[in-house]
Coordinates of C-alpha atoms and ligand atoms in Angstrom, one line a residue:
M7 CA 86.5 104.6 119.8
D8 CA 88.9 106.3 117.8
P9 CA 87.1 109.9 117.6
L10 CA 88.9 110.2 114.4
R11 CA 86.8 108.1 112.8
N12 CA 83.6 109.1 114.4
P13 CA 81.0 109.5 111.5
Y14 CA 78.4 111.6 112.8
A15 CA 78.1 115.7 112.1
P16 CA 76.0 117.3 114.8
G17 CA 75.8 121.0 114.0
A18 CA 73.5 123.5 112.6
G19 CA 74.0 123.1 108.1
N20 CA 76.4 120.4 108.9
P21 CA 75.9 117.6 106.2
P22 CA 75.0 114.6 107.8
P23 CA 76.6 110.8 107.0
A24 CA 73.6 109.2 106.2
L25 CA 70.7 111.7 104.8
A26 CA 67.8 109.4 106.2
G27 CA 64.1 109.1 105.0
R28 CA 64.0 112.3 102.6
G29 CA 64.1 110.9 99.6
R30 CA 60.4 111.4 98.5
L31 CA 61.0 115.3 98.8
R32 CA 64.3 115.7 97.5
E33 CA 62.8 113.6 94.0
Q34 CA 59.3 115.6 94.2
V35 CA 61.4 118.5 94.0
Q36 CA 64.1 117.7 91.2
I37 CA 60.9 117.2 89.3
A38 CA 59.4 120.0 90.1
I39 CA 62.2 122.0 89.0
G40 CA 62.4 119.7 85.7
R41 CA 59.0 120.4 84.7
L42 CA 59.5 124.3 84.9
R43 CA 62.7 123.5 82.4
L44 CA 60.2 121.7 80.2
G45 CA 57.7 125.1 80.5
R46 CA 55.0 123.0 82.5
S47 CA 54.0 124.5 85.6
A48 CA 55.4 123.7 88.7
K49 CA 54.5 125.2 92.6
S50 CA 57.4 126.9 94.8
V51 CA 58.6 124.8 97.7
L52 CA 58.5 126.2 101.1
M53 CA 60.0 123.5 103.6
V54 CA 58.7 124.2 107.2
G55 CA 59.9 122.8 110.8
L56 CA 61.1 122.7 113.7
R57 CA 65.1 123.9 114.2
G58 CA 67.1 121.3 113.8
V59 CA 64.9 118.9 111.6
G60 CA 67.4 119.3 108.7
K61 CA 65.8 122.0 106.4
T62 CA 69.1 123.5 106.1
V63 CA 71.0 120.2 105.0
M64 CA 67.6 119.4 102.7
L65 CA 68.0 123.0 100.6
D66 CA 72.0 122.4 100.0
Q67 CA 71.3 118.9 99.2
M68 CA 68.2 120.1 96.9
R69 CA 71.0 122.7 95.2
S70 CA 73.8 120.1 94.5
D71 CA 71.1 118.2 93.0
A72 CA 69.7 120.9 90.8
E73 CA 73.4 122.5 90.2
A74 CA 74.2 118.7 88.6
S75 CA 71.8 118.8 86.1
G76 CA 72.8 122.0 85.2
V77 CA 70.0 124.3 86.9
C78 CA 71.5 127.6 87.7
T79 CA 70.9 128.4 91.2
V80 CA 71.2 131.3 93.6
R81 CA 71.6 130.7 97.5
A82 CA 70.9 133.2 100.0
E83 CA 69.6 132.7 103.7
T84 CA 67.6 136.0 105.2
P85 CA 69.5 137.5 107.8
E86 CA 67.9 139.8 110.4
N87 CA 69.6 142.5 109.8
R88 CA 70.1 142.8 105.4
S89 CA 67.8 142.9 102.5
L90 CA 66.8 140.7 100.2
P91 CA 67.1 142.8 97.3
G92 CA 70.7 143.3 98.5
L93 CA 71.4 139.7 99.3
L94 CA 69.8 139.0 95.5
A95 CA 71.3 141.1 93.8
P96 CA 75.2 140.4 93.8
Q97 CA 74.1 136.6 93.3
L98 CA 71.6 137.2 90.2
R99 CA 74.6 139.2 88.3
L100 CA 76.7 136.0 88.9
A101 CA 73.7 133.8 87.7
L102 CA 73.1 136.4 84.6
L103 CA 77.2 136.1 83.6
R104 CA 77.1 132.5 83.5
L105 CA 73.9 132.4 81.6
S106 CA 75.6 134.9 79.3
R107 CA 78.2 132.2 78.3
T108 CA 75.6 130.2 76.7
A109 CA 75.0 131.3 72.7
S110 CA 71.6 131.0 72.8
A111 CA 71.4 133.1 75.9
K112 CA 73.9 135.7 75.4
E113 CA 71.3 138.3 74.4
S114 CA 68.4 138.0 76.7
A115 CA 71.0 137.4 79.7
N116 CA 72.7 140.9 78.7
H117 CA 69.0 142.6 78.7
A118 CA 68.7 141.2 82.5
L119 CA 71.9 142.5 83.4
K120 CA 70.3 146.1 82.4
A121 CA 67.4 145.3 84.5
L122 CA 69.5 144.4 87.5
A123 CA 71.6 147.7 86.8
G124 CA 68.3 150.0 86.9
F125 CA 67.0 147.6 89.7
A126 CA 70.1 148.1 91.7
K127 CA 70.3 152.0 90.7
A128 CA 66.6 152.5 91.5
L129 CA 66.4 150.3 94.8
K130 CA 69.6 151.4 96.5
I131 CA 67.8 154.7 98.0
K132 CA 65.4 152.0 100.2
F133 CA 67.4 149.5 100.7
H134 CA 71.3 150.6 101.3
D135 CA 72.7 147.5 101.3
I136 CA 72.5 146.5 97.9
E137 CA 75.9 146.6 96.3
V138 CA 76.9 145.1 92.9
G139 CA 79.3 145.5 90.0
F140 CA 77.6 146.7 87.2
D141 CA 78.1 145.1 83.6
A142 CA 75.6 146.8 81.4
E143 CA 74.1 150.5 81.7
P144 CA 70.5 150.3 82.7
Q145 CA 67.7 150.9 80.4
P146 CA 65.1 153.8 80.9
G147 CA 62.1 152.4 82.0
L148 CA 63.1 148.8 83.0
A149 CA 63.1 147.3 86.4
D150 CA 63.7 151.0 88.0
N151 CA 60.7 152.0 89.2
G152 CA 62.2 152.2 92.7
D153 CA 59.0 150.3 93.6
L154 CA 60.1 146.8 95.0
E155 CA 57.3 145.2 93.8
G156 CA 57.0 146.0 90.1
D157 CA 60.6 146.0 89.7
L158 CA 61.6 142.6 91.4
A159 CA 58.8 141.0 89.0
V160 CA 60.4 142.5 85.8
L161 CA 63.7 141.5 87.2
L162 CA 63.0 137.9 87.8
E163 CA 60.9 138.0 84.7
E164 CA 63.7 138.9 82.4
V165 CA 66.5 136.6 84.4
G166 CA 63.6 133.8 83.7
R167 CA 63.5 134.6 79.9
A168 CA 67.8 134.4 79.9
A169 CA 67.8 130.9 81.6
Q170 CA 64.9 129.7 79.4
A171 CA 67.1 130.7 76.3
A172 CA 69.6 128.5 77.8
K173 CA 67.3 125.7 78.2
T174 CA 67.5 125.7 82.2
A175 CA 65.7 127.2 85.1
L176 CA 66.8 129.4 87.5
V177 CA 66.2 128.2 91.1
L178 CA 66.4 130.5 94.6
F179 CA 67.4 128.7 97.4
I180 CA 66.7 130.8 100.3
D181 CA 66.8 129.7 104.2
E182 CA 65.2 131.5 107.4
L183 CA 62.8 132.7 105.4
Q184 CA 60.4 133.9 108.3
Y185 CA 62.9 136.4 109.0
L186 CA 61.9 138.2 105.9
P187 CA 60.0 141.7 106.6
E188 CA 56.1 141.3 104.9
E189 CA 56.9 143.7 102.4
Q190 CA 59.8 142.1 100.3
F191 CA 58.4 138.8 101.1
G192 CA 55.0 139.9 99.2
A193 CA 57.2 141.4 96.2
L194 CA 59.2 138.1 96.1
I195 CA 55.9 136.4 95.7
S196 CA 54.3 138.5 93.6
A197 CA 57.4 138.4 91.2
L198 CA 56.8 134.3 91.2
H199 CA 53.1 134.6 90.5
R200 CA 54.1 137.0 87.5
C201 CA 56.8 134.3 86.3
A202 CA 54.1 131.5 86.9
Q203 CA 51.7 133.3 84.4
N204 CA 54.1 133.7 81.6
R205 CA 55.8 130.3 82.3
L206 CA 59.0 131.1 82.9
P207 CA 61.5 128.8 84.5
V208 CA 61.9 130.8 87.6
T209 CA 61.0 129.2 91.1
V210 CA 62.1 129.4 95.0
V211 CA 63.0 126.3 97.2
G212 CA 62.6 128.1 100.6
A213 CA 62.9 126.8 104.6
G214 CA 61.8 128.1 107.5
L215 CA 60.5 127.8 111.0
P216 CA 56.6 126.4 110.9
Q217 CA 55.1 130.2 110.9
L218 CA 56.3 130.9 107.2
R219 CA 53.2 129.4 106.4
G220 CA 51.0 131.7 107.9
L221 CA 53.3 134.6 107.0
A222 CA 53.5 133.8 103.5
G223 CA 49.4 134.1 103.5
D224 CA 49.2 137.0 105.5
A225 CA 51.9 138.9 103.2
K226 CA 50.0 137.4 99.9
S227 CA 46.4 135.9 100.2
Y228 CA 47.4 133.5 97.1
A229 CA 50.2 132.3 98.3
E230 CA 48.7 129.1 99.2
R231 CA 48.0 128.5 95.2
L232 CA 51.6 129.3 94.4
F233 CA 53.4 127.1 97.1
E234 CA 53.7 123.8 98.4
F235 CA 54.1 123.9 102.2
P236 CA 56.0 120.3 102.8
V237 CA 56.8 119.8 106.8
I238 CA 60.0 118.3 107.6
D239 CA 59.2 116.8 111.0
A240 CA 61.4 114.0 113.2
L241 CA 62.2 111.3 111.1
K242 CA 59.9 108.2 111.9
E243 CA 61.6 104.8 114.0
P244 CA 62.7 102.7 110.7
E245 CA 64.7 106.3 109.1
A246 CA 66.0 107.6 112.6
R247 CA 67.5 104.0 112.7
I248 CA 69.3 104.4 109.4
A249 CA 70.5 107.7 110.7
I250 CA 72.3 106.3 113.8
E251 CA 73.2 102.5 112.1
K252 CA 74.5 103.5 108.8
P253 CA 77.0 105.6 109.6
A254 CA 78.2 103.3 112.3
R255 CA 78.1 100.1 109.9
D256 CA 80.2 101.8 107.3
E257 CA 83.4 102.1 109.9
G258 CA 82.2 98.6 110.9
V259 CA 80.8 99.1 113.7
V260 CA 77.1 98.1 115.1
Y261 CA 75.1 99.1 118.1
T262 CA 73.0 96.3 120.5
P263 CA 69.0 96.4 120.1
Q264 CA 69.0 98.2 123.4
A265 CA 71.3 100.7 122.6
I266 CA 69.3 102.0 119.7
A267 CA 66.3 102.0 121.4
E268 CA 67.9 103.9 124.2
I269 CA 68.9 106.9 121.5
L270 CA 65.3 106.9 120.1
L271 CA 63.9 107.6 122.9
Q272 CA 65.8 110.3 124.1
T273 CA 65.9 111.8 120.6
H274 CA 62.5 111.6 119.6
G275 CA 64.1 110.7 115.9
Y276 CA 64.9 114.5 115.6
P277 CA 68.0 114.5 113.4
Y278 CA 69.9 117.2 115.2
F279 CA 69.3 115.1 118.5
L280 CA 70.2 111.5 116.7
Q281 CA 73.7 113.0 115.5
E282 CA 74.2 114.3 119.1
W283 CA 73.9 111.1 120.4
G284 CA 75.5 109.2 117.7
K285 CA 79.0 111.3 118.1
H286 CA 78.9 111.2 121.9
S287 CA 77.8 107.3 121.9
W288 CA 80.5 106.9 119.5
D289 CA 83.0 108.3 121.8
V290 CA 82.5 106.7 124.9
A291 CA 82.0 103.1 123.8
Q292 CA 85.2 101.0 123.8
S293 CA 84.5 99.1 121.0
S294 CA 81.9 97.8 118.7
P295 CA 78.9 96.7 120.0
I296 CA 78.1 100.4 121.5
T297 CA 75.9 99.3 124.0
L298 CA 73.0 100.6 126.6
E299 CA 75.4 101.4 129.1
D300 CA 77.8 103.2 126.7
V301 CA 74.3 104.9 125.4
R302 CA 73.4 106.1 129.2
A303 CA 76.5 107.5 129.5
A304 CA 76.5 109.3 126.5
S305 CA 72.9 110.9 127.3
I306 CA 74.9 113.0 129.6
Q307 CA 77.6 114.1 127.5
A308 CA 75.0 114.4 124.5
I309 CA 72.6 117.0 126.7
A310 CA 75.5 119.3 127.8
A311 CA 76.4 119.7 124.4
L312 CA 72.8 120.6 123.6
D313 CA 72.6 123.0 126.6
E314 CA 76.0 124.4 125.4
S315 CA 75.1 124.8 121.8
F316 CA 71.7 123.8 120.2
F317 CA 69.8 125.2 122.9
R318 CA 72.3 128.2 124.6
V319 CA 72.3 130.2 121.3
R320 CA 68.5 130.5 121.3
F321 CA 68.1 131.5 125.1
D322 CA 71.1 133.9 124.8
R323 CA 69.0 136.0 123.0
L324 CA 66.0 136.4 124.9
T325 CA 65.3 138.7 127.5
P326 CA 64.6 138.1 131.2
S327 CA 60.7 138.5 130.9
E328 CA 61.0 136.3 127.3
K329 CA 62.4 134.1 129.4
K330 CA 60.0 133.9 132.3
Y331 CA 57.5 133.3 129.6
L332 CA 59.3 130.4 128.0
R333 CA 60.3 129.2 131.5
A334 CA 56.1 129.3 132.4
M335 CA 55.4 127.5 128.8
A336 CA 57.7 124.8 130.1
E337 CA 56.1 124.4 133.5
L338 CA 53.0 123.5 131.4
G339 CA 55.1 120.5 129.6
P340 CA 56.1 120.4 125.7
G341 CA 53.1 122.3 124.4
P342 CA 50.9 123.4 122.6
H343 CA 49.3 125.9 125.1
R344 CA 46.8 127.8 125.2
S345 CA 47.6 131.4 125.5
G346 CA 45.3 132.0 128.6
D347 CA 47.1 128.9 130.7
I348 CA 50.3 130.8 129.9
S349 CA 49.2 133.7 131.3
A350 CA 47.6 132.0 134.2
V351 CA 50.9 130.5 135.1
L352 CA 52.4 133.9 135.4
G353 CA 49.5 135.5 137.1
K354 CA 48.9 138.3 134.1
S355 CA 46.2 138.7 131.8
V356 CA 46.5 137.5 128.1
S357 CA 46.5 140.8 126.7
A358 CA 48.8 142.2 129.1
L359 CA 51.3 139.3 127.7
A360 CA 50.3 139.8 124.2
P361 CA 53.3 141.7 123.1
L362 CA 55.7 140.2 124.8
R363 CA 54.7 136.9 122.9
Q364 CA 54.9 139.0 120.2
S365 CA 58.4 139.3 120.0
I366 CA 59.1 136.4 120.9
I367 CA 57.4 134.9 117.6
A368 CA 59.5 137.8 115.9
K369 CA 62.5 136.1 117.5
G370 CA 61.3 132.3 116.0
M371 CA 61.3 130.9 119.5
I372 CA 57.7 130.2 119.1
W373 CA 54.9 130.3 116.7
S374 CA 51.1 129.7 116.9
P375 CA 49.9 126.2 115.4
S376 CA 46.4 127.7 115.6
H377 CA 44.2 130.7 117.1
G378 CA 45.3 130.7 120.7
D379 CA 48.0 128.2 121.1
T380 CA 51.8 128.8 121.6
A381 CA 54.3 126.1 121.2
F382 CA 58.3 125.9 120.8
T383 CA 60.1 126.0 117.2
V384 CA 62.9 124.3 119.0
P385 CA 62.0 120.2 120.0
L386 CA 62.5 119.8 123.7
F387 CA 62.6 123.3 124.8
D388 CA 61.2 122.5 127.7
D389 CA 63.2 120.1 129.3
F390 CA 65.9 122.7 128.5
M391 CA 64.3 125.5 130.3
K392 CA 64.0 123.7 133.4
R393 CA 67.1 122.8 133.5
I394 CA 68.3 126.2 133.0
V395 CA 65.9 128.1 134.9
P396 CA 65.1 125.1 137.5
G397 CA 62.6 125.3 140.4
P398 CA 61.0 126.2 142.8
N399 CA 61.4 129.8 142.8
W400 CA 61.2 131.0 139.1
K401 CA 58.9 133.2 138.8
T402 CA 60.4 135.2 141.9
D403 CA 64.2 135.0 140.6
Ligands
LIG11 N1 68.0 113.2 106.9 C1 68.8 113.4 108.4 N2 69.1 112.6 108.5 C2 70.3 112.2 109.4 N3 70.6 113.5 110.3 C3 69.9 115.0 109.4 C4 69.4 114.7 108.6 N4 69.0 116.0 108.4 C5 69.5 116.6 109.2 N5 70.6 115.9 109.8 C6 71.1 116.9 110.9 O1 70.6 117.2 111.9 C7 71.3 118.6 112.2 C8 70.9 119.6 111.8 O2 70.2 120.0 110.6 P1 70.0 121.7 109.9 O3 69.5 121.4 108.5 O4 70.8 122.2 110.1 O5 68.4 121.7 110.4 P2 67.5 123.0 110.3 O6 68.0 123.9 109.2 O7 66.3 122.2 110.3 O8 67.6 124.0 111.5 C9 73.1 118.5 111.3 O9 73.8 118.1 112.5 C10 72.3 117.5 110.3 O10 73.2 116.6 109.9
LIG12 MG1 68.5 125.6 109.1

């Protein structure tokens, strides 16, 4: 059918034509932010889930929900080579300049800009990537100790006072939080804790891979009390149907029941895969309704497209021995797998493989759902590994 009208949107962070099945969580976050604005308590939210389940899309949606209700927001993504202070400083500056335009918040926002100046100046020695314009002179003793944990707490507190004076809240939307180094994560948690104790309207809505929950606890033992960790997962059958059917129906196109059943079977309800299957089914079909035959033909193209993009970008970042470890996991099936079983496939000891396993965890490819267990962070990655490193000689090649 007409590719110009193809409604589906596969791709990291691409807003889907129908954001299926996430209404409750969206509402929960709106309520939490609304409560903070009223000076009531609410936990920060860290969404956790595998790659391609729709975390980034939710983060952006929640951010526009918040902006629409007059909340001050900051958006950042933890990259693997920049610091959190470096990322946040310019964004906080913009937020403060915005807050300073509200008459009731002018004074406190200007005070917070002094804190930001002190913060940036003192921490620049440690975090070279802090680049921020100065709108105020630092005030000696205000957020300028040069110790991230203390200074960030003071800075966020000052920003919180400005938000409070403007009768709004400041929400930090941060993606890929699993890449945040422990010290910086600890400082962020501790600063949020301070704001919560002072009933200041500052919170984080974050997203990351499933290991994020453990990393938060490692950084600060009280993290569990400060955060909710809603799990973003594959869509359940009725929601997955909506994700596929609604965008087509809006264009006057329907699927046969067998076609839908095949898409659900192939995608397991994972949002990224649903978009990819929808896109290719649409392109293959000559006319409505889209049939089982269309979907079968589309499956080949959808898998090829995923292999070249979604799976490939992760695979290309691995060393040969890391690839071999993942291939051994794939040999055992979708997982999770016991470390001992993976080692046995490779004919090595668990302890000999421990550093390798750790480096694959750090790259965000696998995680440990419970002690001694290892699971992929990318859905259906086991099938991909078998396609890209086919048997039977993979161990010796
Ligand atoms: N609730 C949803 N319903 C339908 N499609 C979705 C939904 N959430 C995300 N998607 C689609 O899934 C893909 C991956 O979304 P993304 O937010 O990048 O996932 P993640 O950040 O978890 O890796 C995108 O193509 C997006 O359009
Ligand atoms: Mg994402």
